[in-house]
XYZ file of C-alpha atoms in Angstrom:
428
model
C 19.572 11.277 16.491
C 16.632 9.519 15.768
C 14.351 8.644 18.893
C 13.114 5.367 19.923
C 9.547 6.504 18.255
C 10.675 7.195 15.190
C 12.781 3.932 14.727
C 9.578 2.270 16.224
C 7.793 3.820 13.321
C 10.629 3.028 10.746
C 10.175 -0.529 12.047
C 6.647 -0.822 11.166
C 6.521 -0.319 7.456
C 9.608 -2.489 7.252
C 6.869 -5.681 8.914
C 6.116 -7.875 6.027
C 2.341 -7.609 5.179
C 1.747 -11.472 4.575
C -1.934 -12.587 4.989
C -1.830 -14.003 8.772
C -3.393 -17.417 9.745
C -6.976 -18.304 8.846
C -9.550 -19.688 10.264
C -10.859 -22.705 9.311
C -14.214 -21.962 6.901
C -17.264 -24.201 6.581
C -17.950 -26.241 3.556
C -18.728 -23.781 0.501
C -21.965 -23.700 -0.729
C -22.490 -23.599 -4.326
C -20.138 -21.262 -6.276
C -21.898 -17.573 -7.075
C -20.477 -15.259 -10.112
C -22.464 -12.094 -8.889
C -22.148 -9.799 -6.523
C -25.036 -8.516 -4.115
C -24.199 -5.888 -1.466
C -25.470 -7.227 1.499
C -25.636 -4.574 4.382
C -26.186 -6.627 7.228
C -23.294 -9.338 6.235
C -20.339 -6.572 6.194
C -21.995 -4.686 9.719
C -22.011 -8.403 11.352
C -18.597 -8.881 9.817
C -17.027 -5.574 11.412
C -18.745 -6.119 14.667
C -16.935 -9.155 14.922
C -13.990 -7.977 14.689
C -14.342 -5.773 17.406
C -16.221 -8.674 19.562
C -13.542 -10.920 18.838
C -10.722 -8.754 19.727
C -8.993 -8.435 16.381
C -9.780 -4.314 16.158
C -10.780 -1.625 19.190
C -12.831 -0.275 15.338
C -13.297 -0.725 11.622
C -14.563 1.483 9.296
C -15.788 0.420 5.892
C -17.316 1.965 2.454
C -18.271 -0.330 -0.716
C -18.847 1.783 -3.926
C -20.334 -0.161 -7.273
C -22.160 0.602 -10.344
C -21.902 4.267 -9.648
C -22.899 4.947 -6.133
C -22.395 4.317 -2.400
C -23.640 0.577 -1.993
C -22.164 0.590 2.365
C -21.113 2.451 4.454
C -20.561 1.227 8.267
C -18.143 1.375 11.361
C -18.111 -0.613 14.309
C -16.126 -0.442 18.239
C -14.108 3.041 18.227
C -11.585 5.180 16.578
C -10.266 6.066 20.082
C -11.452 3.065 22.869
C -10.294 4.858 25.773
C -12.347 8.322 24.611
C -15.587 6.081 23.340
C -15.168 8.135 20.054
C -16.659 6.282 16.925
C -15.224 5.829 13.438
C -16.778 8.587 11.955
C -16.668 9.697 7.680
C -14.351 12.574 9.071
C -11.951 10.151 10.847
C -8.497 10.621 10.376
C -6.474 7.220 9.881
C -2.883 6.761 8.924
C -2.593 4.654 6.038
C 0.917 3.516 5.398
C 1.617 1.842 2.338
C -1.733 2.619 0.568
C 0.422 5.860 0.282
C 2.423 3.659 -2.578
C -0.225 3.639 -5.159
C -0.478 6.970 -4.965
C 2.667 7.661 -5.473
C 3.108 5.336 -8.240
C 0.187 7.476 -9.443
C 2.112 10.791 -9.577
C 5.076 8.911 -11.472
C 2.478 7.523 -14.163
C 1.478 11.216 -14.489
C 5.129 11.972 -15.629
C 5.210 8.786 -17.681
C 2.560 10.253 -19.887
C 4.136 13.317 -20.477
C 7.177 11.706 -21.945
C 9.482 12.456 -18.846
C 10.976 9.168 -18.496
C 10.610 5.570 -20.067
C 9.975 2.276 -17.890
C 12.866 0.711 -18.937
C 15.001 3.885 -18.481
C 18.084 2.806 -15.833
C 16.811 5.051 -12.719
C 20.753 6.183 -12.895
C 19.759 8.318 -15.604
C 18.327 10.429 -13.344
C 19.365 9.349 -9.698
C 23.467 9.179 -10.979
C 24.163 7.210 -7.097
C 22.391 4.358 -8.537
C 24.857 3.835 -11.258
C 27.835 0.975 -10.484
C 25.247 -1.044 -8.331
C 26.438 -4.692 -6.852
C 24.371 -7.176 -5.359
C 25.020 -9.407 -2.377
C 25.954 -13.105 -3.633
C 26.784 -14.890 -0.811
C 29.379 -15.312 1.843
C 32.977 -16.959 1.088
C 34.122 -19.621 3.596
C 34.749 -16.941 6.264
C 31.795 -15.271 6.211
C 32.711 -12.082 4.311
C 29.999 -11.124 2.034
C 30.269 -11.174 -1.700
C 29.284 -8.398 -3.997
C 29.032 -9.143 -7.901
C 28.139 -6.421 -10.668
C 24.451 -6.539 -11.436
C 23.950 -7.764 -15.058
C 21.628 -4.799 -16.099
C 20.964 -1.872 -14.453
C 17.949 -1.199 -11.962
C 14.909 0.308 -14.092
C 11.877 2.349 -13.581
C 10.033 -0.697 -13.774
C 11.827 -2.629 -11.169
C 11.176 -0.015 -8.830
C 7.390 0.059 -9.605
C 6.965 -3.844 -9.439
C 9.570 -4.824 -6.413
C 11.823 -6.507 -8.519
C 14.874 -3.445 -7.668
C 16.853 -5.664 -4.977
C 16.471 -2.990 -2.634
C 15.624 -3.722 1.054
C 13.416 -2.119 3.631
C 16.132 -3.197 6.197
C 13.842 -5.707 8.242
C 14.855 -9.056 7.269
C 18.188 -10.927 8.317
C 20.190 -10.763 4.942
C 23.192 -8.681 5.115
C 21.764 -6.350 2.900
C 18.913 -5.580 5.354
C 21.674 -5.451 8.093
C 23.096 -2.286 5.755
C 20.314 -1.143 5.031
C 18.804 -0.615 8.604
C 22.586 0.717 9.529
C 22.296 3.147 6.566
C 18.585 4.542 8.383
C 17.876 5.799 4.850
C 14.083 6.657 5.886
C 15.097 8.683 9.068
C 12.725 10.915 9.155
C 15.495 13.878 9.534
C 16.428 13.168 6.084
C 14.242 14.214 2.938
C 13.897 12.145 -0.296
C 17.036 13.891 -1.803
C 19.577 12.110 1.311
C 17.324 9.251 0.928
C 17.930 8.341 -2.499
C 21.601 9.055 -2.293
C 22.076 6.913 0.701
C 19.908 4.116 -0.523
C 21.556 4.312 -4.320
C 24.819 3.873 -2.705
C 23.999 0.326 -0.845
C 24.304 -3.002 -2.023
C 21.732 -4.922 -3.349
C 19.725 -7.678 -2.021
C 19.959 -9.560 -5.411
C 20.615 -8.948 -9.064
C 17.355 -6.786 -10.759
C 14.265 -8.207 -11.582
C 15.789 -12.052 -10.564
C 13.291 -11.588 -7.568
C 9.863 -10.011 -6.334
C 10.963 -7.983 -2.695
C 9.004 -5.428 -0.473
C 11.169 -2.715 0.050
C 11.945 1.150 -0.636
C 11.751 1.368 -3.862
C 8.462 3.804 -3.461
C 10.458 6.495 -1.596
C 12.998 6.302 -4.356
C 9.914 6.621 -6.823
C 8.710 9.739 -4.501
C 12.404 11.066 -5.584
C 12.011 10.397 -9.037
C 8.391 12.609 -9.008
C 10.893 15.606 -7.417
C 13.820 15.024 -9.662
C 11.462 14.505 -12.668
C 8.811 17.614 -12.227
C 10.942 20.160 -10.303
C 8.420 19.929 -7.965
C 8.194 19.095 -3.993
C 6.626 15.803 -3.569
C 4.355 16.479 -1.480
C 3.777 19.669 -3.546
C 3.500 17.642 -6.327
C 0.887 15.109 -5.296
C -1.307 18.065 -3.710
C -1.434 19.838 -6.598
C -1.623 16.781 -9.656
C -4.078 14.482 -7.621
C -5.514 15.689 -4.456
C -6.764 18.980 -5.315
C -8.349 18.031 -8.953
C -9.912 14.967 -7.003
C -11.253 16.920 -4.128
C -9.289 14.824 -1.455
C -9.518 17.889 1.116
C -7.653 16.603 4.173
C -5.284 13.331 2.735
C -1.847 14.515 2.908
C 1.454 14.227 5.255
C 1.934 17.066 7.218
C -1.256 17.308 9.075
C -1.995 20.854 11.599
C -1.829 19.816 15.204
C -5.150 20.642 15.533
C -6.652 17.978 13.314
C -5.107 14.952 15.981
C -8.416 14.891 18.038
C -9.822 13.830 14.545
C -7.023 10.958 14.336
C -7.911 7.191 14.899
C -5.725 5.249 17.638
C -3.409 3.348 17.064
C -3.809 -0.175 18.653
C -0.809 -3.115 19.034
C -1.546 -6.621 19.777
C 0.668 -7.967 23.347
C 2.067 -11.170 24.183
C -1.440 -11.898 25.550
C -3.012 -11.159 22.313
C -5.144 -7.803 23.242
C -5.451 -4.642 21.787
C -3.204 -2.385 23.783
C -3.532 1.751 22.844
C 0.023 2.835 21.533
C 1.481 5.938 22.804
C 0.658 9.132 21.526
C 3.764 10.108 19.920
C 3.651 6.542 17.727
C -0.152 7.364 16.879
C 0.939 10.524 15.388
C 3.124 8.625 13.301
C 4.245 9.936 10.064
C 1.640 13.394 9.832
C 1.443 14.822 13.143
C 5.549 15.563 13.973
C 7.380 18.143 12.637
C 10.435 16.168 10.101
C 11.570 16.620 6.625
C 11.163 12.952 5.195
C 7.886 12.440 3.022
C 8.127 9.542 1.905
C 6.621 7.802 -0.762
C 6.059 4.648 0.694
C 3.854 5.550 3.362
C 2.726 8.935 5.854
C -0.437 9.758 4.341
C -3.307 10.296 6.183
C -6.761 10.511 5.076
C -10.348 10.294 6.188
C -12.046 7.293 4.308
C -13.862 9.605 1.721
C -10.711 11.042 0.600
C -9.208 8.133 0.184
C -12.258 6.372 -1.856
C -12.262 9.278 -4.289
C -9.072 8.116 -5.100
C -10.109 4.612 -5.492
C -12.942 5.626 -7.544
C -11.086 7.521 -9.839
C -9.055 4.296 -10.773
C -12.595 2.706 -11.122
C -13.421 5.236 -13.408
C -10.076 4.177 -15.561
C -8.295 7.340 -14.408
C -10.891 9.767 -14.615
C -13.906 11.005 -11.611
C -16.404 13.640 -11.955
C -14.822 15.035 -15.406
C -11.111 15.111 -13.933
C -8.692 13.240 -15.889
C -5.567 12.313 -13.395
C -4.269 8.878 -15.358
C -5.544 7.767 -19.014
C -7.232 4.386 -18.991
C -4.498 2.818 -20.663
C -2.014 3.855 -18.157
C -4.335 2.133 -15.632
C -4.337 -0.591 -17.164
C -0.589 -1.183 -17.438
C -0.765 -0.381 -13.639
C -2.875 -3.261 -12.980
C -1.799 -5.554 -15.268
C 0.977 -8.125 -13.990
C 4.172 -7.339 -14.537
C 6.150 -10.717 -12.530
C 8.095 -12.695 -15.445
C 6.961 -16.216 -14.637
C 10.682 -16.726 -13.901
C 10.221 -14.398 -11.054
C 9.588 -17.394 -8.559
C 10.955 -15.917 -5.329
C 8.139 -13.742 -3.967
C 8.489 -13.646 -0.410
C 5.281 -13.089 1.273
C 3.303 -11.981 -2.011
C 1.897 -15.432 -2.666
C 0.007 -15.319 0.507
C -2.050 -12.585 -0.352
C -3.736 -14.972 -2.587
C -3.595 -15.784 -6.748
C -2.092 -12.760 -7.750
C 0.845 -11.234 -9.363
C 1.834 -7.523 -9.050
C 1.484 -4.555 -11.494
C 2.633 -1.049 -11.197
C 2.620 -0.220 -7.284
C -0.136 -2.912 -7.239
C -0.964 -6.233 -6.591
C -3.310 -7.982 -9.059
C -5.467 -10.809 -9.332
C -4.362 -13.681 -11.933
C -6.786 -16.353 -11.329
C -9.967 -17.035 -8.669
C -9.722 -18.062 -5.219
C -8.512 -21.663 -5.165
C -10.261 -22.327 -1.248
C -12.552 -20.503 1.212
C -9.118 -19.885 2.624
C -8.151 -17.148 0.131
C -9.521 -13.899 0.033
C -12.324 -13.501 -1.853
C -11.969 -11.142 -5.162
C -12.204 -11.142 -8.916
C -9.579 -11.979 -11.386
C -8.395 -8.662 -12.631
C -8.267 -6.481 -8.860
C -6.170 -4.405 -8.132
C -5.000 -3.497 -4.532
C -3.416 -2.796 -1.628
C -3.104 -2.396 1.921
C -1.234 -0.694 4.849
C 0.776 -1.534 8.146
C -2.096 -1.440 10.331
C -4.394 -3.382 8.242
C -6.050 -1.126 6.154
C -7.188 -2.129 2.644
C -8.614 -1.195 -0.646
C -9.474 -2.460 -3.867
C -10.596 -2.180 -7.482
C -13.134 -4.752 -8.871
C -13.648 -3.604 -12.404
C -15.369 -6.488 -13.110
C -18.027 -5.993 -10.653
C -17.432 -2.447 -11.224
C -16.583 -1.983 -7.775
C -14.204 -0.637 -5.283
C -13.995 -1.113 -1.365
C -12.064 1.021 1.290
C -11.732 -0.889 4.658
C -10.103 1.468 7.523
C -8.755 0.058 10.684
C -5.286 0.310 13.122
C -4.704 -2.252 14.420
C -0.874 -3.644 14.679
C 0.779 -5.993 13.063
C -0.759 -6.342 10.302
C -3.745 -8.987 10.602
C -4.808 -10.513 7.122
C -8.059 -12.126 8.625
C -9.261 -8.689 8.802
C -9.146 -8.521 5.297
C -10.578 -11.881 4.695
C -13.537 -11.553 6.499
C -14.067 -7.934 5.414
C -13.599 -9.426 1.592
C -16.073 -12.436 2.583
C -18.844 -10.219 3.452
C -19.096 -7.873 0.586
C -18.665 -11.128 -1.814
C -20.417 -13.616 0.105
C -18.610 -17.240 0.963
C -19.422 -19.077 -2.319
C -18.421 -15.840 -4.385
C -15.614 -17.184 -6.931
C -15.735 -14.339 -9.421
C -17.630 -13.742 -12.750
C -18.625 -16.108 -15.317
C -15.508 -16.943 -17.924
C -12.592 -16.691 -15.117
């Protein structure tokens, strides 16, 4: 059975990662189309956040035009212990495990193993026959209609499936929480058959919907290659890119390395979360790995990564993803019909790619987060971030746990490597 840490855990990459509440800005000053690492902007920035109560510690490194432009870390990786944020801090990630996973799918795009637009019942056969909820009759008993395609590839990569992640009200989420697909006594293989077999949340690619569609994607890598996952990742993307230490299953030894977890109460603090829920996905013996989320990494690891999408698929003469594949990952994917977003639109102008969200148009307000059209990102259950800037030929990785998720984290972090009056380069 699974125990009340594990559903705890399950629970928290189900939370919606909307942007929360900002603050109100001052007047901007006028507009700016460059970008000029300023060190002593981001350190004030991320000692704020620690002043201020939003983070016990932050952890941040800026990379542009070909070499380290910041590094910095403020408050601590474990309060209680007065241990810092240090480059060989371990921090669980969450959902900036997705892009990495829709990295090892690309891989097997490229070599011809599947198409986009394939039906992912071509090679997950529980998917076929899928219904989506439609409603409720007079009496309250759900309706189920045929969908009018079949779920692709690309549905899974963009959110457009009609799969849940079982935490909002709909009676799909009700199943799908039932169901427990992402138990983590199940691997991907019981995954994907219990999740193929529920119904949907709505007919494919009629809506844009956070949900599981990554672990199913983590299924398709096994199903596709022949290969463990986890196997799979380690030996296509971490080892070639030198990422020494990201991975799921993590040696009990390495857990004195591992950041703390920290929840806000009803009063608002920063209260340290137990051991067994720091551990999280990495530090208990299961069989899920899922693709959605369990990775942890130290924050060089997981800018190596980032840098190699910088680098349009390639770092240090190691080709993991061609430069066209990159782009189709961070190019926008949303029909325009695709109006129902949920939470998306609050992570600012942007539309959503392959496993990524993406920048359509500059920040409207000082509100929004600051950024260039063309990003690419994402970000994780406790509030950890990246981001590609090709434009400014630039990537950030911003570590943190704190819980929820807190999008003025991300704001301010985004504020001071841009500056306030930053609205992205001439022509946008």
């Amino acid at each position: 059975m699974p125990t009340p840490v594990r559903l705890a855990l399950a629970a928290a990459l189900m939370l919606p990662l909307a942007a929360a509440p900002l603050p109100a800005l001052a007047q901007q000053a006028k507009p700016v189309d460059s970008v000029k690492i300023d060190k002593k902007r981001i350190d004030a920035a991320l000692a704020a956040m620690v002043a201020d109560g939003r983070a016990a510690g932050v952890e941040a490194v800026v990379w542009q035009d070909g070499r380290e432009r910041y590094y910095g870390s403020a408050g601590f990786a474990d309060r209680e212990a007065k241990r810092p944020f240090a480059r060989d801090t371990l921090v669980q990630i969450f959902s900036m495990t997705k892009p990495v996973t829709g990295t090892a799918l690309m891989q097997l795009w490229e070599q011809g193993k599947f198409g986009l637009d394939d039906p992912v019942e071509r090679y997950l056969p529980e998917f076929a026959n899928a219904r989506y909820v439609a409603g409720k009759d007079a009496n309250g008993v759900p309706l189920y209609k045929p969908v009018s395609r079949p779920v692709t590839i690309r549905d899974l990569m963009r959110h457009s499936a009609g799969l849940s992640y079982g935490g909002g009200d709909s009676y799909a989420d009700t199943l799908f929480a039932a169901a427990k697909p992402l138990d983590l006594d199940n691997d991907l293989a019981a995954a994907g058959k219990i999740i193929g077999g529920l119904p949907l949340a709505y007919d494919p690619g009629t809506q844009w919907r956070y949900s599981a569609a990554v672990d199913v994607q983590a299924r398709l890598v096994e199903v596709l290659s022949g290969e463990k996952f986890s196997d799979y990742v380690r030996k296509h993307i971490f080892d070639p890119l030198g990422m020494k230490e990201a991975g799921w299953a993590q040696p009990a030894d390495k857990f004195a390395r591992l950041a703390t977890g920290y929840a806000k109460g009803p009063d608002g603090k920063l209260a340290r979360m137990g051991d067994e829920q720091i551990k999280g996905l990495s530090f208990a013996g299961h069989r899920m790995t899922m693709g959605g989320a369990g990775i942890v990494a130290p924050i060089d690891d997981y800018l190596r990564f980032a840098r190699m999408l910088l680098g349009q698929g390639s770092l240090d003469g190691v080709r993991i993803l061609r430069p066209s594949t990159v782009r189709l990952m961070s190019t926008d994917q949303l029909d325009p019909r695709v109006t129902e977003r949920l939470w998306l639109p609050g992570k600012g102008s942007v539309g959503f790619g392959l496993d990524f969200a993406v920048r359509v148009s500059p920040p409207k307000d000082a509100k929004e987060n600051r950024g260039a059209v063309g990003e690419f990102f994402w970000d994780g259950a406790w509030s950890t971030l990246f981001w590609i800037d090709p434009a400014n030929k630039l990537t950030a990785v911003f570590f943190v746990q704190t819980a929820p998720f807190d999008g003025t984290l991300h704001h301010d972090f985004r504020e001071a490597v841009y500056g306030k009056e930053y609205v992205g380069p001439a022509g946008d």
